[in-house]
Short mmCIF file of C-alpha atoms in Angstrom, two decimals:
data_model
loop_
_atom_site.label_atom_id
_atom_site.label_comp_id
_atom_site.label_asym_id
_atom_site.label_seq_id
_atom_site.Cartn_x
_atom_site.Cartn_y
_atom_site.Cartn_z
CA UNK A 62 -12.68 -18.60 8.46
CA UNK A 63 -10.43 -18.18 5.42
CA UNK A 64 -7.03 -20.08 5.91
CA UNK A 65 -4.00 -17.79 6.50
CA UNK A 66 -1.47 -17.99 4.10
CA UNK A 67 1.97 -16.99 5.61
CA UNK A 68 4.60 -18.12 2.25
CA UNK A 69 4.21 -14.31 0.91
CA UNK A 70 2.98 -10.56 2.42
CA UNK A 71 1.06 -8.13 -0.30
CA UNK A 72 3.10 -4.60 0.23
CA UNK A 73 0.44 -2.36 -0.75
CA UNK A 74 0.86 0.89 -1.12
CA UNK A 75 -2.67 3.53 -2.47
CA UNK A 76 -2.99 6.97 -3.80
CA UNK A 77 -6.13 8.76 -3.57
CA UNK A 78 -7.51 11.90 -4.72
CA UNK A 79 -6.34 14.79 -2.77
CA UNK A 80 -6.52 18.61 -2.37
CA UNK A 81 -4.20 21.35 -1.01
CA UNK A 82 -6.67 22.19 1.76
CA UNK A 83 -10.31 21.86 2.53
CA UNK A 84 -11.65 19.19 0.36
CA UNK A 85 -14.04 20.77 -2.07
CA UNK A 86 -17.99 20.11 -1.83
CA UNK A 87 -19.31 16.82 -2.83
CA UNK A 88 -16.19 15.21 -3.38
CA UNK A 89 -14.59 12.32 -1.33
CA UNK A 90 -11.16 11.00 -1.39
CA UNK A 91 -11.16 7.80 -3.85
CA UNK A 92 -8.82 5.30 -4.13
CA UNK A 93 -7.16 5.94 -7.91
CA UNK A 94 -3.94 3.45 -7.30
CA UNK A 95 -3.37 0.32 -5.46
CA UNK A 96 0.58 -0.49 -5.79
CA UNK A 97 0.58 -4.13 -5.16
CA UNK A 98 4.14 -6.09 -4.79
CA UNK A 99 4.79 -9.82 -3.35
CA UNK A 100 7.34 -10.39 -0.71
CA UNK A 101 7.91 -13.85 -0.46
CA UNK A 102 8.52 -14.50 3.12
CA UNK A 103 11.52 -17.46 2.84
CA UNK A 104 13.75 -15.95 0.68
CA UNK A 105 12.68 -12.28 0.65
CA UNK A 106 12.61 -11.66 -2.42
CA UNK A 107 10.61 -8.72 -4.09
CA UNK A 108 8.08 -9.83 -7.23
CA UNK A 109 5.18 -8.83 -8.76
CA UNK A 110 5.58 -4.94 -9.28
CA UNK A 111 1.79 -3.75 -10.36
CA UNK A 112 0.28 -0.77 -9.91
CA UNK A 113 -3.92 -0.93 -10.39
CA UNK A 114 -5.16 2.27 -11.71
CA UNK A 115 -8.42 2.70 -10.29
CA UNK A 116 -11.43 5.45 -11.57
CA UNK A 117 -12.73 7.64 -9.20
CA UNK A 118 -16.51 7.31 -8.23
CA UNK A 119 -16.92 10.31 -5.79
CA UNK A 120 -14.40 13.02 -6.96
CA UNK A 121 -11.97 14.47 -9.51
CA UNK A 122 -7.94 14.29 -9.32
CA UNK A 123 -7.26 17.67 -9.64
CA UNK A 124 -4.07 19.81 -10.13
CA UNK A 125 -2.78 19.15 -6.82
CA UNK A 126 -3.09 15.23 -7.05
CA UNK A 127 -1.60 15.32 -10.27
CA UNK A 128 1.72 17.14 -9.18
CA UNK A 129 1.73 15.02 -5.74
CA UNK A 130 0.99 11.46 -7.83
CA UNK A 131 1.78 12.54 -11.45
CA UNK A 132 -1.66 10.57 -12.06
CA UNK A 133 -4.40 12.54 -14.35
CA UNK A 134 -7.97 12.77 -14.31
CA UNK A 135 -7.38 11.04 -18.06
CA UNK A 136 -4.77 8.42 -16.68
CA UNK A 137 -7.36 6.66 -13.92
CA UNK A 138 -10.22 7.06 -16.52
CA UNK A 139 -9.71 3.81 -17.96
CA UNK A 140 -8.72 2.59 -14.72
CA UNK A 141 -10.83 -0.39 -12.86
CA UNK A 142 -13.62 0.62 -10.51
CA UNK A 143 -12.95 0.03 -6.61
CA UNK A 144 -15.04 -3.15 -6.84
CA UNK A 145 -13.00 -4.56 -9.78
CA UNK A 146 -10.00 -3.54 -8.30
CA UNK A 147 -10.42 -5.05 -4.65
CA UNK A 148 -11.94 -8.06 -6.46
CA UNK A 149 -8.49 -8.28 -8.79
CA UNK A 150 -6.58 -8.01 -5.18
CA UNK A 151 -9.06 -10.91 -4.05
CA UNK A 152 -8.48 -13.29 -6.86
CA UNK A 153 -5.08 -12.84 -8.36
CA UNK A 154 -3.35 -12.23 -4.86
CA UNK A 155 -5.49 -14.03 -2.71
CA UNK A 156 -5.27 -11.01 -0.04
CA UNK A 157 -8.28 -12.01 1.92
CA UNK A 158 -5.65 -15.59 2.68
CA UNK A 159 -2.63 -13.56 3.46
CA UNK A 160 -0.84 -10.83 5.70
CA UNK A 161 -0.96 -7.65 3.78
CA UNK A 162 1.49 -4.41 4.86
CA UNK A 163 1.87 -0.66 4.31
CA UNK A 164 3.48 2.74 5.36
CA UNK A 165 1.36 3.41 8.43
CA UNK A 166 -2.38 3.24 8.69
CA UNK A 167 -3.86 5.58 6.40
CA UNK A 168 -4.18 2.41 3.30
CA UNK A 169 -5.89 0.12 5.60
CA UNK A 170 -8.15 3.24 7.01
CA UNK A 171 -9.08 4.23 3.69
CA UNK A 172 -9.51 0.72 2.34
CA UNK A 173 -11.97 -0.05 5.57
CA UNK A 174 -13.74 3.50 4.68
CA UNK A 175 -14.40 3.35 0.99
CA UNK A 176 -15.12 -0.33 0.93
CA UNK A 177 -18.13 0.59 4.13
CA UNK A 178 -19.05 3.68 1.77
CA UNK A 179 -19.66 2.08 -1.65
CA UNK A 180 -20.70 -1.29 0.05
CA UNK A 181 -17.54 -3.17 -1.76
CA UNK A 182 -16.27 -6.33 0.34
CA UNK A 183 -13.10 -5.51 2.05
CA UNK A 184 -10.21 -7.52 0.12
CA UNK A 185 -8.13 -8.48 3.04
CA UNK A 186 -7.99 -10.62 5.97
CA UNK A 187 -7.20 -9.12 9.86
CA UNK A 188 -3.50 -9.06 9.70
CA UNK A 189 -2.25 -6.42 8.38
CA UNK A 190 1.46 -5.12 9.31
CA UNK A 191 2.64 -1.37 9.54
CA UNK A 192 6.26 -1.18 8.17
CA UNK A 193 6.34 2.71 9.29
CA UNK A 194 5.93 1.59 12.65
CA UNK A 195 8.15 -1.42 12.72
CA UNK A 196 10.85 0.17 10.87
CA UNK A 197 10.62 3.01 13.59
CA UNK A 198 10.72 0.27 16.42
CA UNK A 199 13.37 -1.98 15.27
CA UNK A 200 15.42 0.97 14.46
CA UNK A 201 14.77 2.42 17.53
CA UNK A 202 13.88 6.26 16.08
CA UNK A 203 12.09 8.37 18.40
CA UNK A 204 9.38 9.01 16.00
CA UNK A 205 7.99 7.84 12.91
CA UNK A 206 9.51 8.78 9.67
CA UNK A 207 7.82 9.05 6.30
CA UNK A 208 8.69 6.64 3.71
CA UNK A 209 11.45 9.06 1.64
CA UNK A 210 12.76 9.72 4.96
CA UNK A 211 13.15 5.95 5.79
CA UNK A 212 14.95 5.50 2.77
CA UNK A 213 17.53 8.42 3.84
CA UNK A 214 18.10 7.04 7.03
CA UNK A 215 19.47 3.62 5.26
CA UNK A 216 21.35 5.44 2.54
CA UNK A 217 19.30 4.11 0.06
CA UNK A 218 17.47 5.90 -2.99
CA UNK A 219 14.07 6.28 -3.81
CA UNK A 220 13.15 3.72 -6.45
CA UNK A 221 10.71 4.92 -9.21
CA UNK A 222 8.92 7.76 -8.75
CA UNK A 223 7.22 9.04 -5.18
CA UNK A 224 3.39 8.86 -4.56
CA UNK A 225 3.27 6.55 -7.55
CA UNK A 226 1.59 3.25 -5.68
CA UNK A 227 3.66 0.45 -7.71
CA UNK A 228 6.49 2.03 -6.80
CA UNK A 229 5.98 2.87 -3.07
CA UNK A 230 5.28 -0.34 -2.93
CA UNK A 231 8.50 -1.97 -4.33
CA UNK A 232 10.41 0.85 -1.92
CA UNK A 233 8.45 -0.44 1.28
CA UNK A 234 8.96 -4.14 0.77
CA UNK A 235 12.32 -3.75 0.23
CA UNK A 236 12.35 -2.33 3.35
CA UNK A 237 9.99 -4.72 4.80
CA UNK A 238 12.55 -7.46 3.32
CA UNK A 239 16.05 -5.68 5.35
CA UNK A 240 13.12 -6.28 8.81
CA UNK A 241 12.63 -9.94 8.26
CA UNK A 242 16.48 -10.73 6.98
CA UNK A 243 17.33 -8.82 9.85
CA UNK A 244 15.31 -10.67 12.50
CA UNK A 245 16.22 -14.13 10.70
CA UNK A 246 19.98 -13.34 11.36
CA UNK A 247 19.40 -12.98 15.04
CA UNK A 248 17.05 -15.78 15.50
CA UNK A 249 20.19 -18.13 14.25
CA UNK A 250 22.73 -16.61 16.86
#
């Protein structure tokens, strides 16, 4: 058993190939960015801002991706395959060691999918947190909200560009960060 690591949390955030509608014949929704940033857990402070471009193995980003992501077919080209990519999660963040987070449970879903499709190890360990519903818990919403809509509740802008990974990312561990400074302040009352 790999030893948990509990000094930072991986906010990752993915964008995959997508289509308005039925997905066309043949093709599969592929991974094509892993936004990646460190929230260290004492201090919680944001680092690390990467996003991982990844090339698609089962389908094309088509016109519809491109206006939801602004990602091209010719951007994720040159990207990393899925297996160089998790591996890259694996080695330079250690994710398999430490507790990993995202907006809800479609990244770890289609993390667990792809890596059982292509036969890639999955990069992560078992704990993995879901800011969507924690943020709708602690702020006791009666439903979930998307990430955008998250930021509007708190008054706070979107940071970088939406359905870019690297910067979904950034906007969800700053949001992650306001949960644990929040929870800290109580704890010393």
């Amino acid at each position: 058993m790999a030893k948990r690591l509990l000094d930072r949390i991986l906010v990752v955030d993915i964008e995959a190939t997508c289509w308005d509608g039925t997905v066309p014949p043949g093709e599969t929704n592929d991974i094509i960015e892993i936004g990646v940033t460190e929230l260290d857990v004492a201090t919680t402070e944001r680092s690390g801002r990467r996003g991982i471009l990844v090339r698609p193995e089962r389908s094309t980003v088509g016109a519809f991706c491109t206006e939801l992501t602004t990602l091209t077919q010719a951007d994720v080209e040159g990207g990393a395959t899925f297996a160089e990519a998790c591996a890259t999660l694996r080695t330079e963040y250690r994710s398999h060691e430490r507790v990993w987070a995202s907006w809800g449970d479609y990244d770890r879903q289609q993390f667990e999918r792809q890596c059982r499709d292509l036969g890639v190890p999955y990069p992560f360990g078992t704990r993995h947190v879901n800011v969507k519903t924690l943020f709708s818990l602690v702020h006791a919403l009666p439903r979930e909200l998307g990430m955008a809509g998250a930021l509007a509740h708190l008054g706070r802008p979107l940071e970088g560009t939406h359905h870019r990974g690297v910067d979904d990312a950034w906007n969800i561990a700053g949001m992650l960060a306001d949960l644990l400074g929040a929870g800290r302040s109580t704890d010393r009352k």
